Amino acid sequence: MASKPRVRVPKTAKKGEIITIKSLISHKMETGRRKDSKTGELIPRQIINKFVCNFNGKQVFASDWHPAVSANPFMAFNFKAEESGEFEFVWTDDDGSTYSKKASLTVN
Amino acid sequence: MNQSQHNRDVGRRQAMIVVGGGGLAVAGLALLPQAALADAGAVAEAMKGLIGDRKPQEGRITLDLPQIAENGNTVPLTVEIDSPMTEQDYCKAVHVLADKNPRPDVATFRFTPACGKSAASTRMRLAKTQNVVAVAEMSDGSVYMAKSEVKVTIGGCGG
């Protein structure tokens, strides 16, 4: 259902610097309250209900989403650069499928 | 058509243009059953589920929202909590609630000291003009709350 997970992370940062991470994924975020215009039937809910950001395997930020989060959910948050490593971003869909994206950060 | 009638027509047309935007929002809302809309009671209940009987205090939260949202389908939200974000003292979570959406929950942001700063931005749906509430949970167990009203011209949430 979802496609194109995108993240914007700076490639390098100074030790102790607080960086901003932005993420975006294409997803309808179907609320479960909308009706099909042809049949009049409710379209079942299907949203991404969880977003997690791990750094070197350890969770640093997470967010729980409800149907009131807009389609193509955007998320921005901060991270304090202490060491080089790799971010892994994981989005979890209502149907159990997950989408992920990786990005690396060099601290100098 | 005489002059006075002409003037009256123009006046009515202008009035229609002014009312048009609001009228659309009202028409959209009429499709939602009233009982399905969350109210202040639902927010209080949702907060009880999230923070229990702890009493929220004022302050420490900066809630950045537009005063007027033309499109309720995508309303930008930024929340920032004044916290040192150290292992001993940090903001654990922020819950965002909207009191007149079909369901009050919007999102929960879970921070760790590794974030360095407890701030988050996203975009949300608002069904109509309402209060958006942010509830912050700190590592020491204290709870802070802030709210802000957003006027919505065209509601989101499907309708």
Coordinates of C-alpha atoms in Angstrom, one line a residue:
Chain A
M1 CA 0.0 0.0 0.0
A2 CA 2.7 2.4 0.9
S3 CA 5.6 3.4 -1.3
K4 CA 8.6 5.5 -1.5
P5 CA 9.8 5.8 2.1
R6 CA 12.0 8.9 2.2
V7 CA 14.3 10.3 4.9
R8 CA 16.5 13.4 5.0
V9 CA 19.4 13.0 7.3
P10 CA 22.6 15.1 7.2
K11 CA 25.6 13.0 6.0
T12 CA 28.0 14.4 8.6
A13 CA 27.6 16.2 11.9
K14 CA 29.9 17.5 14.7
K15 CA 30.0 15.6 17.9
G16 CA 27.3 16.9 20.2
E17 CA 25.4 18.6 17.4
I18 CA 21.6 18.2 17.4
I19 CA 20.5 17.3 13.9
T20 CA 17.0 17.4 12.4
I21 CA 15.7 14.2 10.7
K22 CA 12.7 14.5 8.3
S23 CA 10.8 11.5 6.9
L24 CA 8.0 11.0 4.5
I25 CA 6.2 8.0 3.1
S26 CA 3.4 7.7 0.5
H27 CA 0.4 6.1 2.0
K28 CA -3.3 6.9 1.8
M29 CA -3.9 6.6 5.6
E30 CA -7.4 5.4 5.0
T31 CA -9.4 6.4 8.1
G32 CA -12.2 3.8 7.9
R33 CA -14.8 6.5 7.9
R34 CA -14.8 7.4 4.2
K35 CA -17.4 5.9 1.9
D36 CA -16.9 4.6 -1.6
S37 CA -18.6 7.1 -3.9
K38 CA -20.0 4.4 -6.2
T39 CA -21.2 1.7 -3.8
G40 CA -21.7 3.8 -0.7
E41 CA -19.9 1.3 1.4
L42 CA -17.3 2.2 4.1
I43 CA -13.8 1.8 2.9
P44 CA -12.0 -0.2 5.6
R45 CA -9.4 1.5 7.8
Q46 CA -5.8 1.0 6.7
I47 CA -3.1 3.3 8.1
I48 CA 0.5 3.2 9.2
N49 CA 0.1 2.9 12.9
K50 CA 3.8 3.0 14.0
F51 CA 7.0 4.7 13.0
V52 CA 10.3 3.8 14.7
C53 CA 13.8 5.2 14.3
N54 CA 16.7 3.1 15.4
F55 CA 20.4 4.2 15.6
N56 CA 23.0 1.4 15.6
G57 CA 20.2 -1.0 16.6
K58 CA 18.9 1.0 19.5
Q59 CA 15.5 2.8 19.4
V60 CA 15.9 6.6 19.6
F61 CA 12.5 7.9 18.5
A62 CA 9.1 6.3 17.9
S63 CA 5.6 7.6 17.1
D64 CA 2.2 6.0 17.3
W65 CA -0.2 7.2 14.7
H66 CA -4.0 7.3 14.7
P67 CA -6.4 7.9 11.7
A68 CA -6.1 11.6 12.4
V69 CA -2.6 11.7 10.9
S70 CA -2.7 13.0 7.3
A71 CA -2.2 11.0 4.2
N72 CA 1.5 10.6 3.2
P73 CA 2.6 11.0 6.8
F74 CA 5.4 13.4 7.5
M75 CA 7.5 13.2 10.6
A76 CA 10.3 15.5 11.8
F77 CA 12.3 15.1 15.0
N78 CA 15.8 15.6 16.4
F79 CA 18.9 13.5 17.2
K80 CA 22.0 14.3 19.1
A81 CA 25.1 13.1 17.1
E82 CA 27.6 11.4 19.5
E83 CA 29.1 8.7 17.3
S84 CA 29.0 7.6 13.6
G85 CA 26.5 4.9 12.7
E86 CA 23.5 3.9 10.8
F87 CA 19.9 4.9 11.2
E88 CA 17.1 2.5 10.4
F89 CA 13.6 3.8 9.9
V90 CA 10.6 1.4 10.0
W91 CA 7.0 2.1 9.2
T92 CA 4.4 -0.5 10.3
D93 CA 1.1 -0.9 8.4
D94 CA -2.2 -2.0 9.9
D95 CA -1.9 -5.2 7.7
G96 CA 1.4 -6.0 9.4
S97 CA 3.6 -5.2 6.5
T98 CA 6.6 -3.0 7.2
Y99 CA 8.6 -0.5 5.1
S100 CA 12.1 0.5 6.0
K101 CA 14.9 2.9 5.0
K102 CA 18.5 3.2 6.1
A103 CA 20.8 6.2 6.3
S104 CA 24.3 6.6 7.6
L105 CA 25.7 9.5 9.7
T106 CA 29.4 10.3 10.1
V107 CA 30.4 12.2 13.2
N108 CA 33.6 14.1 13.2
Chain B
M1 CA -34.7 45.0 -13.7
N2 CA -34.8 48.3 -11.8
Q3 CA -31.8 49.7 -10.0
S4 CA -32.8 48.8 -6.5
Q5 CA -33.4 45.2 -7.4
H6 CA -30.1 45.0 -9.2
N7 CA -28.3 46.2 -6.1
R8 CA -30.0 43.6 -4.0
D9 CA -29.0 40.8 -6.3
V10 CA -25.4 41.8 -6.2
G11 CA -25.5 42.0 -2.4
R12 CA -26.9 38.6 -2.2
R13 CA -24.3 37.2 -4.6
Q14 CA -21.5 38.7 -2.6
A15 CA -23.0 37.2 0.5
M16 CA -23.0 33.8 -1.1
I17 CA -19.3 34.1 -1.9
V18 CA -18.5 35.0 1.7
V19 CA -20.7 32.2 3.1
G20 CA -19.5 29.7 0.5
G21 CA -16.4 28.4 2.2
G22 CA -18.1 28.1 5.6
G23 CA -21.1 26.5 4.0
L24 CA -19.0 23.7 2.5
A25 CA -17.5 22.9 5.8
V26 CA -21.0 22.8 7.4
A27 CA -22.3 20.6 4.6
G28 CA -19.4 18.2 5.1
L29 CA -20.0 18.0 8.8
A30 CA -23.7 17.3 8.4
L31 CA -22.8 14.0 7.0
L32 CA -21.1 12.9 10.2
P33 CA -23.4 11.7 13.0
Q34 CA -23.1 14.1 15.9
A35 CA -22.7 11.4 18.4
A36 CA -19.6 10.1 16.6
L37 CA -17.8 13.4 17.2
A38 CA -15.5 13.4 20.2
D39 CA -16.1 16.1 22.7
A40 CA -14.3 17.5 25.8
G41 CA -15.5 14.4 27.7
A42 CA -13.8 12.0 25.2
V43 CA -10.6 14.0 25.5
A44 CA -10.7 13.7 29.3
E45 CA -11.3 10.0 28.9
A46 CA -8.5 9.5 26.4
M47 CA -6.2 11.5 28.8
K48 CA -7.2 9.3 31.7
G49 CA -6.2 6.3 29.6
L50 CA -2.8 7.8 28.7
I51 CA -1.7 9.5 32.0
G52 CA -4.1 8.0 34.6
D53 CA -5.0 10.2 37.5
R54 CA -1.9 12.4 37.3
K55 CA -2.7 16.1 37.2
P56 CA -1.3 18.0 34.2
Q57 CA 0.5 21.3 34.9
E58 CA 0.7 24.3 32.7
G59 CA 3.9 25.3 30.8
R60 CA 7.0 23.8 29.3
I61 CA 5.2 23.0 26.0
T62 CA 5.3 25.1 22.9
L63 CA 2.5 24.1 20.6
D64 CA 2.9 25.5 17.1
L65 CA -0.3 25.3 15.0
P66 CA -1.9 27.6 12.5
Q67 CA -4.7 29.8 13.8
I68 CA -6.7 29.2 10.7
A69 CA -6.4 26.0 8.6
E70 CA -8.0 26.3 5.2
N71 CA -7.7 22.5 4.6
G72 CA -8.5 20.3 7.6
N73 CA -6.9 17.3 5.8
T74 CA -3.4 18.5 6.4
V75 CA -2.8 20.8 9.3
P76 CA 0.9 21.2 10.2
L77 CA 1.7 20.7 13.9
T78 CA 5.0 21.2 15.8
V79 CA 5.3 20.5 19.4
E80 CA 8.4 21.3 21.5
I81 CA 9.0 20.6 25.2
D82 CA 11.4 22.5 27.4
S83 CA 13.5 19.7 28.8
P84 CA 17.3 19.1 29.3
M85 CA 17.0 15.7 27.7
T86 CA 19.6 14.0 29.9
E87 CA 19.4 10.4 31.2
Q88 CA 18.2 11.7 34.5
D89 CA 15.6 14.2 33.2
Y90 CA 14.0 13.9 29.8
C91 CA 10.6 14.1 28.2
K92 CA 9.4 10.5 27.6
A93 CA 6.3 11.1 25.4
V94 CA 3.9 13.7 24.0
H95 CA 0.4 12.8 23.2
V96 CA -1.6 14.9 20.7
L97 CA -5.4 15.0 21.0
A98 CA -8.1 16.8 19.1
D99 CA -11.4 17.3 21.0
K100 CA -13.9 17.4 18.1
N101 CA -12.5 14.8 15.7
P102 CA -14.4 11.5 15.4
R103 CA -11.8 10.0 17.7
P104 CA -9.6 12.3 19.9
D105 CA -6.3 10.5 19.5
V106 CA -4.0 12.0 16.8
A107 CA -0.4 10.8 17.5
T108 CA 2.0 10.0 20.3
F109 CA 5.7 10.9 20.0
R110 CA 8.1 8.8 22.1
F111 CA 11.5 10.4 22.8
T112 CA 14.7 9.2 24.4
P113 CA 17.7 11.2 25.7
A114 CA 19.4 10.4 22.4
C115 CA 17.1 12.8 20.7
G116 CA 18.9 15.7 22.3
K117 CA 15.8 17.9 22.0
S118 CA 12.2 16.9 22.5
A119 CA 10.5 18.4 19.4
A120 CA 8.5 16.8 16.7
S121 CA 6.5 17.9 13.7
T122 CA 3.8 16.1 11.6
R123 CA 0.6 16.9 9.7
M124 CA -2.8 16.0 10.9
R125 CA -6.5 15.9 10.0
L126 CA -9.0 18.1 11.8
A127 CA -12.8 17.6 11.2
K128 CA -13.8 21.1 12.2
T129 CA -12.7 24.1 14.3
Q130 CA -11.5 22.7 17.6
N131 CA -8.9 22.6 20.3
V132 CA -5.7 20.6 19.8
V133 CA -4.3 19.4 23.1
A134 CA -0.7 18.3 23.8
V135 CA 0.1 16.3 26.9
A136 CA 3.8 15.7 27.8
E137 CA 5.0 13.0 30.1
M138 CA 8.4 13.6 31.8
S139 CA 10.8 10.9 33.0
D140 CA 10.1 12.0 36.7
G141 CA 6.4 11.3 36.2
S142 CA 5.2 14.8 36.0
V143 CA 2.7 15.7 33.3
Y144 CA 2.3 19.0 31.4
M145 CA -0.5 20.1 29.1
A146 CA -1.0 22.8 26.5
K147 CA -3.8 23.5 24.1
S148 CA -4.4 25.7 21.1
E149 CA -7.5 26.4 19.0
V150 CA -7.4 25.9 15.2
K151 CA -10.2 27.3 13.0
V152 CA -10.9 24.9 10.2
T153 CA -12.5 26.1 6.9
I154 CA -12.9 22.8 5.2
G155 CA -12.8 19.7 7.4
G156 CA -10.7 16.6 7.0
C157 CA -11.4 13.0 8.2
G158 CA -13.4 11.9 5.2
G159 CA -16.8 13.2 6.4

